[in-house]
Structure formats: structure tokens, C-alpha cells
CSV table of N, CA and C in Angstrom, one decimal:
chain,number,residue,atom,x,y,z
A,1,LEU,N,5.6,9.1,-12.3
A,1,LEU,CA,5.5,8.3,-11.0
A,1,LEU,C,6.0,6.9,-11.2
A,2,LYS,N,6.6,6.3,-10.3
A,2,LYS,CA,7.3,5.0,-10.6
A,2,LYS,C,6.3,3.9,-9.9
A,3,SER,N,5.8,2.9,-10.3
A,3,SER,CA,5.0,1.8,-9.3
A,3,SER,C,5.5,0.8,-9.4
A,4,SER,N,5.2,-0.5,-8.5
A,4,SER,CA,5.9,-1.7,-8.4
A,4,SER,C,4.5,-2.5,-7.6
A,5,MET,N,4.4,-3.6,-7.6
A,5,MET,CA,3.8,-4.6,-6.7
A,5,MET,C,4.2,-4.8,-5.6
A,6,SER,N,3.4,-5.0,-4.6
A,6,SER,CA,3.7,-5.4,-3.4
A,6,SER,C,2.7,-6.5,-2.6
A,7,LEU,N,3.2,-7.2,-1.3
A,7,LEU,CA,2.3,-8.1,-0.6
A,7,LEU,C,1.6,-7.1,0.6
A,8,VAL,N,0.3,-7.2,0.8
A,8,VAL,CA,-0.2,-6.9,2.3
A,8,VAL,C,0.6,-7.6,3.2
A,9,LYS,N,0.8,-7.2,4.1
A,9,LYS,CA,1.3,-8.3,5.2
A,9,LYS,C,0.4,-8.0,6.3
A,10,GLU,N,0.1,-7.0,6.6
A,10,GLU,CA,-0.8,-6.2,7.7
A,10,GLU,C,-1.9,-5.2,7.2
A,11,VAL,N,-2.9,-4.9,7.7
A,11,VAL,CA,-3.5,-3.8,7.6
A,11,VAL,C,-4.7,-3.7,8.9
A,12,SER,N,-4.9,-2.3,9.0
A,12,SER,CA,-5.5,-1.5,10.2
A,12,SER,C,-6.4,-0.6,9.6
A,13,GLN,N,-7.2,-0.3,10.4
A,13,GLN,CA,-8.0,0.8,10.0
A,13,GLN,C,-7.3,2.1,9.7
A,14,SER,N,-6.2,2.2,9.6
A,14,SER,CA,-5.3,3.2,9.5
A,14,SER,C,-3.9,3.4,8.9
A,15,GLU,N,-3.6,2.2,8.8
A,15,GLU,CA,-2.3,2.0,8.0
A,15,GLU,C,-2.1,0.7,7.2
A,16,VAL,N,-1.3,0.5,6.6
A,16,VAL,CA,-0.7,-0.9,5.8
A,16,VAL,C,0.6,-1.3,6.1
A,17,THR,N,1.0,-2.6,6.1
A,17,THR,CA,2.3,-2.8,6.1
A,17,THR,C,2.3,-3.9,4.7
A,18,LEU,N,3.3,-3.1,4.0
A,18,LEU,CA,3.6,-3.7,2.4
A,18,LEU,C,5.1,-4.3,2.5
A,19,GLU,N,5.4,-5.2,1.8
A,19,GLU,CA,6.5,-6.0,1.5
A,19,GLU,C,6.6,-6.0,0.1
A,20,LEU,N,8.1,-5.3,-0.7
A,20,LEU,CA,8.3,-5.3,-1.9
A,20,LEU,C,9.9,-5.3,-2.0
A,21,TYR,N,10.3,-5.6,-2.8
A,21,TYR,CA,11.9,-6.1,-3.0
A,21,TYR,C,12.4,-4.7,-4.2
A,22,GLN,N,11.6,-3.6,-3.8
A,22,GLN,CA,11.9,-2.1,-4.5
A,22,GLN,C,11.9,-1.0,-3.4
A,23,GLU,N,13.4,-0.2,-3.5
A,23,GLU,CA,13.1,1.0,-2.5
A,23,GLU,C,12.0,2.1,-2.8
A,24,ILE,N,11.1,2.6,-1.6
A,24,ILE,CA,10.5,3.6,-1.7
A,24,ILE,C,11.5,5.3,-1.3
A,25,ASP,N,11.4,5.8,-2.1
A,25,ASP,CA,12.1,7.0,-1.6
A,25,ASP,C,11.5,8.3,-1.7
A,26,SER,N,10.5,8.3,-1.4
A,26,SER,CA,9.4,9.3,-1.0
A,26,SER,C,8.7,9.0,-0.1
A,27,ASP,N,8.2,10.0,1.1
A,27,ASP,CA,7.4,9.8,1.8
A,27,ASP,C,5.9,10.0,1.6
A,28,LEU,N,5.7,10.2,0.2
A,28,LEU,CA,4.1,10.1,-0.3
A,28,LEU,C,4.0,9.0,-1.2
A,29,VAL,N,3.2,8.3,-0.8
A,29,VAL,CA,2.7,7.3,-1.8
A,29,VAL,C,1.3,7.2,-2.1
A,30,LEU,N,1.0,6.7,-3.8
A,30,LEU,CA,-0.6,6.7,-4.0
A,30,LEU,C,-0.5,5.0,-3.7
A,31,LEU,N,-1.6,4.4,-3.0
A,31,LEU,CA,-2.0,3.2,-3.1
A,31,LEU,C,-3.0,2.6,-3.9
A,32,SER,N,-2.9,1.7,-5.1
A,32,SER,CA,-3.8,1.4,-6.1
A,32,SER,C,-4.2,-0.3,-5.8
A,33,PHE,N,-5.2,-0.5,-5.6
A,33,PHE,CA,-5.7,-1.7,-5.4
A,33,PHE,C,-7.0,-2.3,-6.0
A,34,LEU,N,-6.9,-3.5,-6.4
A,34,LEU,CA,-8.0,-4.0,-7.2
A,34,LEU,C,-9.0,-4.9,-6.3
A,35,ASP,N,-10.4,-4.4,-6.0
A,35,ASP,CA,-11.0,-5.2,-5.4
A,35,ASP,C,-11.4,-6.7,-6.2
A,36,ILE,N,-12.1,-7.4,-5.1
A,36,ILE,CA,-12.5,-8.7,-5.6
A,36,ILE,C,-13.4,-8.7,-7.1
A,37,LEU,N,-13.9,-7.7,-7.1
A,37,LEU,CA,-14.6,-7.4,-8.5
A,37,LEU,C,-13.8,-6.7,-9.5
A,38,ARG,N,-12.4,-6.5,-9.5
A,38,ARG,CA,-11.2,-6.0,-10.2
A,38,ARG,C,-11.6,-4.7,-10.5
A,39,ARG,N,-12.6,-3.8,-9.4
A,39,ARG,CA,-12.8,-2.6,-9.3
A,39,ARG,C,-11.5,-1.6,-8.8
A,40,PRO,N,-10.8,-0.5,-9.4
A,40,PRO,CA,-9.9,0.0,-8.8
A,40,PRO,C,-10.1,1.1,-7.5
A,41,LEU,N,-9.5,1.0,-6.6
A,41,LEU,CA,-9.3,2.3,-5.5
A,41,LEU,C,-8.1,2.4,-5.2
A,42,GLU,N,-8.4,3.9,-4.6
A,42,GLU,CA,-6.8,4.2,-4.7
A,42,GLU,C,-6.9,5.2,-3.1
A,43,MET,N,-5.7,5.3,-2.7
A,43,MET,CA,-5.6,5.9,-1.2
A,43,MET,C,-4.3,6.7,-1.3
A,44,LYS,N,-4.4,7.9,-1.1
A,44,LYS,CA,-2.8,8.5,-0.7
A,44,LYS,C,-2.5,7.7,0.6
A,45,GLY,N,-0.9,8.0,0.8
A,45,GLY,CA,-0.6,7.3,1.7
A,45,GLY,C,0.8,8.1,2.2
A,46,LYS,N,1.3,7.8,3.6
A,46,LYS,CA,2.6,8.5,3.9
A,46,LYS,C,3.4,7.6,4.7
A,47,LEU,N,4.7,7.0,4.2
A,47,LEU,CA,5.4,6.5,4.7
A,47,LEU,C,5.8,6.6,6.3
A,48,VAL,N,5.5,5.7,7.1
A,48,VAL,CA,5.6,5.7,8.3
A,48,VAL,C,7.3,5.2,8.9
A,49,SER,N,7.3,3.8,8.6
A,49,SER,CA,8.5,3.4,8.7
A,49,SER,C,9.2,2.0,7.5
A,50,SER,N,10.4,1.5,7.3
A,50,SER,CA,10.6,0.8,6.8
A,50,SER,C,11.9,-0.3,7.3
A,51,MET,N,11.9,-1.2,6.9
A,51,MET,CA,12.6,-2.4,7.5
A,51,MET,C,13.1,-3.4,6.6
A,52,LYS,N,14.2,-3.4,6.5
A,52,LYS,CA,14.5,-4.8,5.3
A,52,LYS,C,14.7,-6.1,6.1
A,53,ILE,N,14.2,-7.2,5.6
A,53,ILE,CA,14.0,-8.4,6.2
A,53,ILE,C,14.7,-9.6,5.4
A,54,GLU,N,14.8,-10.8,6.1
A,54,GLU,CA,16.1,-11.6,5.8
A,54,GLU,C,15.9,-12.1,4.4
A,55,SER,N,14.4,-11.9,3.5
A,55,SER,CA,14.5,-12.6,2.2
A,55,SER,C,15.2,-11.4,1.3
A,56,GLY,N,15.5,-10.4,1.6
A,56,GLY,CA,15.8,-9.3,0.9
A,56,GLY,C,14.7,-8.1,0.7
A,57,ALA,N,13.5,-8.4,1.0
A,57,ALA,CA,12.7,-7.7,0.5
A,57,ALA,C,12.5,-6.6,2.1
A,58,ILE,N,11.4,-5.7,1.7
A,58,ILE,CA,11.8,-4.4,2.6
A,58,ILE,C,10.3,-4.1,2.9
A,59,ARG,N,10.1,-4.3,4.4
A,59,ARG,CA,8.5,-4.1,4.8
A,59,ARG,C,8.4,-2.7,5.1
A,60,TYR,N,7.2,-1.9,4.6
A,60,TYR,CA,7.1,-0.5,4.7
A,60,TYR,C,5.5,-0.3,5.3
A,61,LYS,N,5.6,0.6,6.6
A,61,LYS,CA,4.4,0.8,7.2
A,61,LYS,C,3.9,2.3,6.9
A,62,ILE,N,2.9,2.2,5.7
A,62,ILE,CA,2.2,3.4,5.1
A,62,ILE,C,0.7,3.7,6.2
A,63,SER,N,0.8,4.9,6.4
A,63,SER,CA,-0.4,5.5,7.0
A,63,SER,C,-1.1,6.2,5.9
A,64,PHE,N,-2.8,5.7,6.3
A,64,PHE,CA,-3.6,6.3,5.0
A,64,PHE,C,-3.8,7.7,5.8
A,65,GLN,N,-4.1,8.5,4.2
A,65,GLN,CA,-4.4,9.7,4.2
A,65,GLN,C,-5.3,10.3,3.8
A,66,GLY,N,-6.5,9.4,3.9
A,66,GLY,CA,-7.9,9.8,3.9
A,66,GLY,C,-8.6,10.2,5.1
A,67,SER,N,-10.1,10.5,4.8
A,67,SER,CA,-11.1,10.6,5.8
A,67,SER,C,-10.9,9.6,6.6
A,68,ARG,N,-11.7,9.4,8.1
A,68,ARG,CA,-11.5,8.2,8.5
A,68,ARG,C,-12.3,7.2,8.0
A,69,SER,N,-13.7,7.3,7.5
A,69,SER,CA,-14.4,6.6,6.6
A,69,SER,C,-13.9,5.9,5.5
A,70,GLU,N,-13.0,6.9,4.9
A,70,GLU,CA,-12.2,6.5,3.6
A,70,GLU,C,-11.2,5.4,4.4
A,71,ASN,N,-10.5,5.5,5.2
A,71,ASN,CA,-9.0,5.0,5.4
A,71,ASN,C,-10.0,3.6,5.7
A,72,ILE,N,-11.0,3.3,6.4
A,72,ILE,CA,-11.9,1.9,7.0
A,72,ILE,C,-12.3,1.6,6.1
A,73,GLU,N,-12.7,1.9,4.8
A,73,GLU,CA,-13.3,1.4,3.7
A,73,GLU,C,-12.6,0.8,3.0
A,74,PHE,N,-11.3,1.5,2.9
A,74,PHE,CA,-9.6,1.1,1.7
A,74,PHE,C,-9.5,-0.6,2.6
A,75,ALA,N,-9.5,0.0,4.0
A,75,ALA,CA,-8.7,-1.2,4.8
A,75,ALA,C,-10.0,-2.5,4.7
A,76,LYS,N,-11.0,-2.3,4.7
A,76,LYS,CA,-12.1,-3.6,4.8
A,76,LYS,C,-11.9,-4.0,3.3
A,77,THR,N,-12.0,-3.2,2.5
A,77,THR,CA,-11.7,-3.9,1.1
A,77,THR,C,-10.6,-4.7,0.8
A,78,ILE,N,-9.4,-4.6,1.7
A,78,ILE,CA,-8.2,-5.2,1.3
A,78,ILE,C,-8.6,-6.2,2.2
A,79,VAL,N,-9.1,-6.4,3.1
A,79,VAL,CA,-9.2,-7.5,4.1
A,79,VAL,C,-10.3,-8.6,3.4
A,80,MET,N,-11.2,-8.0,3.1
A,80,MET,CA,-12.3,-8.6,2.2
A,80,MET,C,-12.0,-9.8,1.3
A,81,ALA,N,-10.8,-9.1,0.3
A,81,ALA,CA,-10.2,-9.7,-1.0
A,81,ALA,C,-9.2,-10.7,-0.4
A,82,HIS,N,-8.6,-10.6,0.6
A,82,HIS,CA,-7.7,-11.6,1.2
A,82,HIS,C,-8.6,-12.5,1.8
A,83,TYR,N,-9.6,-12.4,2.6
A,83,TYR,CA,-10.2,-13.9,2.8
A,83,TYR,C,-11.0,-14.2,1.6
A,84,ARG,N,-11.8,-13.6,0.8
A,84,ARG,CA,-12.6,-14.1,-0.2
A,84,ARG,C,-11.4,-14.8,-1.0
A,85,CYS,N,-10.1,-14.5,-1.3
A,85,CYS,CA,-9.4,-15.2,-2.3
A,85,CYS,C,-8.2,-16.2,-1.8
A,86,GLU,N,-8.2,-16.1,-0.3
A,86,GLU,CA,-7.5,-17.1,0.3
A,86,GLU,C,-5.9,-16.6,-0.3
A,87,GLN,N,-5.5,-15.7,-0.1
A,87,GLN,CA,-4.2,-15.3,-0.7
A,87,GLN,C,-4.0,-14.0,-0.5
A,88,HIS,N,-2.5,-13.4,-0.3
A,88,HIS,CA,-2.6,-12.1,0.0
A,88,HIS,C,-2.6,-11.1,-1.1
A,89,SER,N,-3.0,-9.8,-0.9
A,89,SER,CA,-3.6,-9.1,-1.9
A,89,SER,C,-2.7,-8.2,-2.4
A,90,GLU,N,-2.4,-8.2,-4.1
A,90,GLU,CA,-1.5,-7.5,-4.4
A,90,GLU,C,-1.8,-5.9,-4.4
A,91,THR,N,-1.0,-4.9,-4.3
A,91,THR,CA,-1.2,-3.5,-4.4
A,91,THR,C,-0.2,-2.7,-5.0
A,92,VAL,N,-0.7,-1.5,-5.8
A,92,VAL,CA,0.8,-1.0,-6.8
A,92,VAL,C,0.8,0.2,-5.7
A,93,VAL,N,2.2,0.4,-5.6
A,93,VAL,CA,2.7,1.6,-4.8
A,93,VAL,C,3.2,2.4,-6.0
A,94,GLU,N,2.8,4.0,-5.9
A,94,GLU,CA,3.5,4.7,-6.7
A,94,GLU,C,3.7,5.9,-6.0
A,95,ARG,N,4.8,6.4,-6.3
A,95,ARG,CA,5.6,7.6,-5.5
A,95,ARG,C,5.2,8.7,-6.1
A,96,GLU,N,4.6,9.6,-5.2
A,96,GLU,CA,4.2,10.9,-5.6
A,96,GLU,C,5.6,11.9,-5.2
A,97,PRO,N,5.7,12.7,-6.2
A,97,PRO,CA,6.8,13.6,-5.2
A,97,PRO,C,6.5,14.5,-4.7
A,98,SER,N,7.4,14.6,-3.5
A,98,SER,CA,7.1,15.7,-2.3
A,98,SER,C,7.5,17.2,-2.9
A,99,ALA,N,6.7,17.8,-1.8
A,99,ALA,CA,7.0,19.3,-2.3
A,99,ALA,C,8.3,20.0,-2.9
A,100,HIS,N,9.3,19.4,-2.3
A,100,HIS,CA,10.5,19.9,-3.0
A,100,HIS,C,11.1,19.2,-4.4
A,101,GLN,N,10.5,18.5,-4.6
A,101,GLN,CA,10.9,17.3,-5.9
A,101,GLN,C,10.1,17.7,-7.1
A,102,THR,N,10.9,17.7,-8.2
A,102,THR,CA,10.2,18.2,-9.6
A,102,THR,C,10.2,17.2,-10.3
A,103,SER,N,11.0,16.2,-10.2
A,103,SER,CA,11.0,14.7,-11.1
A,103,SER,C,11.3,13.9,-10.0
A,104,LEU,N,11.3,12.4,-10.6
A,104,LEU,CA,11.8,11.2,-10.2
A,104,LEU,C,12.6,10.5,-11.2
A,105,PRO,N,13.6,9.6,-10.6
A,105,PRO,CA,14.5,8.9,-11.5
A,105,PRO,C,13.9,8.0,-12.4
């Protein structure tokens, strides 16, 4: 699995928009987040869209793949961390191999 840090730009009950300078080359990702108490949370996600922006970074929209209540709890934790820390939250994105992949570069 390959991981990288990203900035959370938008979050809803069902998806998150991340900004990072590295390409995601898999449709499935594992989102890992540390809450304000530095407890790890994880959520599986599916890549919905990507768009290169002026800074050279790429914005990725990723839909949460948990149950409705898991998705809401994950999103709520990200939003709470943002407002309590008064800065963008950092998230680690790890690529999961798709069904036809056996290894990653």
C-alpha cells in the first residue's frame, strides 16, 4: 500500500474532497485520520472524480464506503477536528489494490 498526506477541502455525510500532489491510481482507497485526541479512524472510500488545479495539486472527490452511520461519524469527526484546531485536517490516503491488481508500483 502506498500512502500520502492530503488536505481536506470539503466534507459531506457521504464524501470528502481531498487535495494532494500525488496521483491516486486506484479506484479504492483507505482514508486514515487522526481525531483531535490523536485516535486513528479509518474509512474505505471509492474515487469519484479528480481535477488538477492551478497549484499543481490534484483534487479528489472520494465517496465513503461504510454504513450510513459510519460515514456520518467519520465526516463529523473530520469537521469537529477542523473547527477545534482552526486549520485544515490532514488525512492519509492509502491505495487498496483493485480486484484485478496483485501488486502496486
